[in-house]
PDB file of C-alpha atoms and ligand atoms in Angstrom:
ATOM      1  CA  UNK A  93      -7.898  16.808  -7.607  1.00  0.00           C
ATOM      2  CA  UNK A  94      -8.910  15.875  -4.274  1.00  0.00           C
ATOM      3  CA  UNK A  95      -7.914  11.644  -4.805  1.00  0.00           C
ATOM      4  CA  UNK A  96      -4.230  12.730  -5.458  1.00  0.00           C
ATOM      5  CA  UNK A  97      -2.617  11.863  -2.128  1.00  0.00           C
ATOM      6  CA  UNK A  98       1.058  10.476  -0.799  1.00  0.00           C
ATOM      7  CA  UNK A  99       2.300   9.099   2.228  1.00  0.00           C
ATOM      8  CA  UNK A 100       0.823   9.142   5.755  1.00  0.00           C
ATOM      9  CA  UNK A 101      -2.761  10.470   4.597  1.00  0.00           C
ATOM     10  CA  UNK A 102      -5.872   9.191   6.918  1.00  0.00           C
ATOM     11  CA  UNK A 103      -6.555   5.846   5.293  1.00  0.00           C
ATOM     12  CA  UNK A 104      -2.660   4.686   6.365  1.00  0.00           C
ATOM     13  CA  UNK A 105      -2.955   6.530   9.711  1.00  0.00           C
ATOM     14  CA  UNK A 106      -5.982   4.396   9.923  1.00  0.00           C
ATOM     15  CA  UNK A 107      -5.235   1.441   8.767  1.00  0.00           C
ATOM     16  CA  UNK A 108      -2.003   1.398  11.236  1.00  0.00           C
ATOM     17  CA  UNK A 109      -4.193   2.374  14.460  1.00  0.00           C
ATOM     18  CA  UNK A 110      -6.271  -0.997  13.723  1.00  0.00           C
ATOM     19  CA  UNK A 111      -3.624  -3.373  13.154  1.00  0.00           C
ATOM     20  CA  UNK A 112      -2.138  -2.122  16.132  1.00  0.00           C
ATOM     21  CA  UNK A 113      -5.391  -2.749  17.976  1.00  0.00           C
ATOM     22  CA  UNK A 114      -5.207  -6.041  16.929  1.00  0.00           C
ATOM     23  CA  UNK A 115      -1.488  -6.351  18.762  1.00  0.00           C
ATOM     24  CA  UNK A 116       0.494  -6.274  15.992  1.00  0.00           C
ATOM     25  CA  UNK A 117       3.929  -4.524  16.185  1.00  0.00           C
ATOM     26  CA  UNK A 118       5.058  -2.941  12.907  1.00  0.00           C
ATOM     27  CA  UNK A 119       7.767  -0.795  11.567  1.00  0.00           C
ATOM     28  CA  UNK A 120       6.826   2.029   9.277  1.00  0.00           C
ATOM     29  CA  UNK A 121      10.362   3.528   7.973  1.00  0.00           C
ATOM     30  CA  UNK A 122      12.061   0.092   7.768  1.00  0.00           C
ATOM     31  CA  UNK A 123      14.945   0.609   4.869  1.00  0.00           C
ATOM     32  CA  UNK A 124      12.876  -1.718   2.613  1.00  0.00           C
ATOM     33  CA  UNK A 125      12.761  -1.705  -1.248  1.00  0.00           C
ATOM     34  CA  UNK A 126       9.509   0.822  -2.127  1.00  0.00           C
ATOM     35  CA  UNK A 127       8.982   2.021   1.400  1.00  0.00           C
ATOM     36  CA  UNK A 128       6.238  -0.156   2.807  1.00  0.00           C
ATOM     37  CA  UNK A 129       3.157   1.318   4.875  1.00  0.00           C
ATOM     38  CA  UNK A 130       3.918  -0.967   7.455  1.00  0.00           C
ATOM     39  CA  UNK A 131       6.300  -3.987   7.979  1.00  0.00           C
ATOM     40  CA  UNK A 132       5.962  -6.838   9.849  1.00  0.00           C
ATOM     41  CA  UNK A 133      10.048  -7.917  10.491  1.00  0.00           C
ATOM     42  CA  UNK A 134       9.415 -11.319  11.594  1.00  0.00           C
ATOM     43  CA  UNK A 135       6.522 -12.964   9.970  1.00  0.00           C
ATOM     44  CA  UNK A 136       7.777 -10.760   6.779  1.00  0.00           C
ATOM     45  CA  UNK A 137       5.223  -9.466   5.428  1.00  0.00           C
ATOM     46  CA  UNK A 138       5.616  -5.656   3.523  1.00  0.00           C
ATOM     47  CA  UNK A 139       2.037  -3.592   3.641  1.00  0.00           C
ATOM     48  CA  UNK A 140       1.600  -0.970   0.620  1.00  0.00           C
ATOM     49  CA  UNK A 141      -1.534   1.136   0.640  1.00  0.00           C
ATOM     50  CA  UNK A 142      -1.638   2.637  -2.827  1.00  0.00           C
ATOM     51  CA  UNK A 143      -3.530   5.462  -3.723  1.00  0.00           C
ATOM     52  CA  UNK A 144      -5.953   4.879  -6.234  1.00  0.00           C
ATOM     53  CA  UNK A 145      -5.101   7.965  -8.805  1.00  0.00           C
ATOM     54  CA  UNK A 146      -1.373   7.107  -8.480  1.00  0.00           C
ATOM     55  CA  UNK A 147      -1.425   3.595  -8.584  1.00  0.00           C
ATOM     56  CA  UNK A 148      -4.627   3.331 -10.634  1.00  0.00           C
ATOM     57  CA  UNK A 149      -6.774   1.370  -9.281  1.00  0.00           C
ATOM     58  CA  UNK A 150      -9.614  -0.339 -11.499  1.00  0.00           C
ATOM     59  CA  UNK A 151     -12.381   1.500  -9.899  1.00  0.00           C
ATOM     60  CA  UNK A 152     -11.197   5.648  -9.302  1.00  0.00           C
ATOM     61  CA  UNK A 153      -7.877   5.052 -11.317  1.00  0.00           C
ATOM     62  CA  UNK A 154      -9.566   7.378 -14.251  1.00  0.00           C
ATOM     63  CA  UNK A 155      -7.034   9.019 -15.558  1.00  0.00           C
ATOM     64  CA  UNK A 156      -6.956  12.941 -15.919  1.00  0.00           C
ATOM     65  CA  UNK A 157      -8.538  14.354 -19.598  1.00  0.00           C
ATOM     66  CA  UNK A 158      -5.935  17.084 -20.002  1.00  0.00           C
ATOM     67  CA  UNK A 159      -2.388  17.193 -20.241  1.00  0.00           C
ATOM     68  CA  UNK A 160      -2.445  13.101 -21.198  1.00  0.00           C
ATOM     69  CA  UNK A 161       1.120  13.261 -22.552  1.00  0.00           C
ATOM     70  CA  UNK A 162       2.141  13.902 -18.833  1.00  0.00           C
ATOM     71  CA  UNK A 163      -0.078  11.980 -16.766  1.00  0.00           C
ATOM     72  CA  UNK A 164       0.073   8.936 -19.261  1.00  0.00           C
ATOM     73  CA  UNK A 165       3.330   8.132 -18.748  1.00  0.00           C
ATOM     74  CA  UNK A 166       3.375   9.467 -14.823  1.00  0.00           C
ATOM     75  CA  UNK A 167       1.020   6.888 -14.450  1.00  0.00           C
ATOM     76  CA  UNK A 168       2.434   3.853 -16.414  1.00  0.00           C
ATOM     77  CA  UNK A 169       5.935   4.357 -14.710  1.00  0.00           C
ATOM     78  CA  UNK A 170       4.094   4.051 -11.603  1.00  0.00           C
ATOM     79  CA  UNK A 171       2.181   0.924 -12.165  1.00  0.00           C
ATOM     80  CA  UNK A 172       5.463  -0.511 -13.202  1.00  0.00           C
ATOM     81  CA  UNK A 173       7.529   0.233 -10.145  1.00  0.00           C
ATOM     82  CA  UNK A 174       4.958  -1.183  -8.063  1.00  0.00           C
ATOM     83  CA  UNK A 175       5.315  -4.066 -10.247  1.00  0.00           C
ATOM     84  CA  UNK A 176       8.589  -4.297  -9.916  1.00  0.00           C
ATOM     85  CA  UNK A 177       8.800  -3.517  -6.139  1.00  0.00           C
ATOM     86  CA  UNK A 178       6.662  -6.444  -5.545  1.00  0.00           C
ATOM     87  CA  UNK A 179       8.683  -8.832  -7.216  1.00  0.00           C
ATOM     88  CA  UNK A 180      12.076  -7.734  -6.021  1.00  0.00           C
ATOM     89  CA  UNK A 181      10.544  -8.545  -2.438  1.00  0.00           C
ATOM     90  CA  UNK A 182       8.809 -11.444  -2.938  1.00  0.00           C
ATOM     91  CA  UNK A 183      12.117 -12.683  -4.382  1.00  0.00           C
ATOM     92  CA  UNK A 184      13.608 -11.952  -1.253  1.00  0.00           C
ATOM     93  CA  UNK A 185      11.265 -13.616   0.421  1.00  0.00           C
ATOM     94  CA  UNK A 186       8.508 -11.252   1.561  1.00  0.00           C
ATOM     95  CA  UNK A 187       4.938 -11.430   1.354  1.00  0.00           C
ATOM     96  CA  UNK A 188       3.792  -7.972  -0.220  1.00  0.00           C
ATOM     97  CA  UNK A 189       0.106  -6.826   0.187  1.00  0.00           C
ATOM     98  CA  UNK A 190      -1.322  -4.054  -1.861  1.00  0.00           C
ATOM     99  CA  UNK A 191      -3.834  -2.380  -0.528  1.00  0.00           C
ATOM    100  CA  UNK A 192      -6.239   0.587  -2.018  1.00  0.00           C
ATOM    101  CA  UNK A 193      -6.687   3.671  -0.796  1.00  0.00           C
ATOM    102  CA  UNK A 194     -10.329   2.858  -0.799  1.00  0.00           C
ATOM    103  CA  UNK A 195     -10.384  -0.557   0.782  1.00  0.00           C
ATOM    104  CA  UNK A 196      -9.831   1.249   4.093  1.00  0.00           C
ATOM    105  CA  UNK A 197     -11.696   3.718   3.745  1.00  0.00           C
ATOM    106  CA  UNK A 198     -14.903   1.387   3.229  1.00  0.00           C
ATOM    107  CA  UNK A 199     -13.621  -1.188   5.135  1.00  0.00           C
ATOM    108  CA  UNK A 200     -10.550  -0.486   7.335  1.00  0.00           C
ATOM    109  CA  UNK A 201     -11.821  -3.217   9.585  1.00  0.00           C
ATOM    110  CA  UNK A 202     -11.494  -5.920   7.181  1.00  0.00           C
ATOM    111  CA  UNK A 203      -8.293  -5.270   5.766  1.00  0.00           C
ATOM    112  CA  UNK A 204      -6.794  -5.141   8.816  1.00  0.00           C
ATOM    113  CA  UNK A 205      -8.056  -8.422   9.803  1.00  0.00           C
ATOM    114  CA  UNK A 206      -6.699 -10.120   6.620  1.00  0.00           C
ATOM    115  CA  UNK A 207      -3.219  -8.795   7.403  1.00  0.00           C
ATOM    116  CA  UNK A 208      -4.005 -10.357  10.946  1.00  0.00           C
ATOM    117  CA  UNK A 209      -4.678 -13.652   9.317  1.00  0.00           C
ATOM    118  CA  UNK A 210      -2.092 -13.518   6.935  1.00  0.00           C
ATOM    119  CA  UNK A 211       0.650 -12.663   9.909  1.00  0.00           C
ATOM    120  CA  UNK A 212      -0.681 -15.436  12.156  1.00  0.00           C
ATOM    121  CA  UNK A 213       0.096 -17.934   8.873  1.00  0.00           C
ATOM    122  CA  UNK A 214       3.349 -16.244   8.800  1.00  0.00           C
ATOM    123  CA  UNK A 215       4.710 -15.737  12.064  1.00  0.00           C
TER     124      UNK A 215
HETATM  125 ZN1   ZN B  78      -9.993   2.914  -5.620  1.00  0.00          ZN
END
């Protein structure tokens, strides 16, 4: 299963080289709630960049035909951490973006300038 991935695969690697072309200074093991992909301290703003098997995303988040009594529940325990990850930080007062594995891989560009725009609101 070539989609299953975890932390610091190419598309965060990526994603990280162009925000920091676009001068932004993040932090990538700040002690934060879920481990963000990259954190902007002062404008607060918490980057995920979910994989779409393990965070199932709408479009490649197809879920495996055998062994369903282990990946179905995997999965859903998954979706609801993220859930609750985001909330516990946005109740602290952070911005959280989630961001698919395959948003930067068609479009690394893009994303990173929304999380440009977003920290210039922000800072
Ligand atoms: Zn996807």
């Amino acid at each position: 299963m070539s989609r299953i991935r975890s932390r610091n695969t190419k598309p965060e690697v990526a994603l990280r080289r162009e925000v920091f072309a676009r001068g932004l200074r993040y932090r990538t093991s700040l002690k934060l709630h879920g481990k963000p992909d990259i954190v902007l301290t002062r404008a607060k703003i918490a980057v995920f960049v979910d994989g779409c098997f393990w965070h199932g995303c709408p479009e490649h988040g197809t879920r495996p035909k055998s062994n369903i009594q282990y990946w179905g529940p995997k999965l859903d325990r998954n979706r609801a951490r993220d859930a609750q990850v985001t909330a516990q930080l946005e109740d602290a007062g952070w911005y959280v973006m989630r961001i698919w594995h395959h948003e930067i891989v068609t479009g690394c560009g893009s994303v990173a300038d929304r999380i440009e725009r977003l920290w210039k609101e922000r800072r």
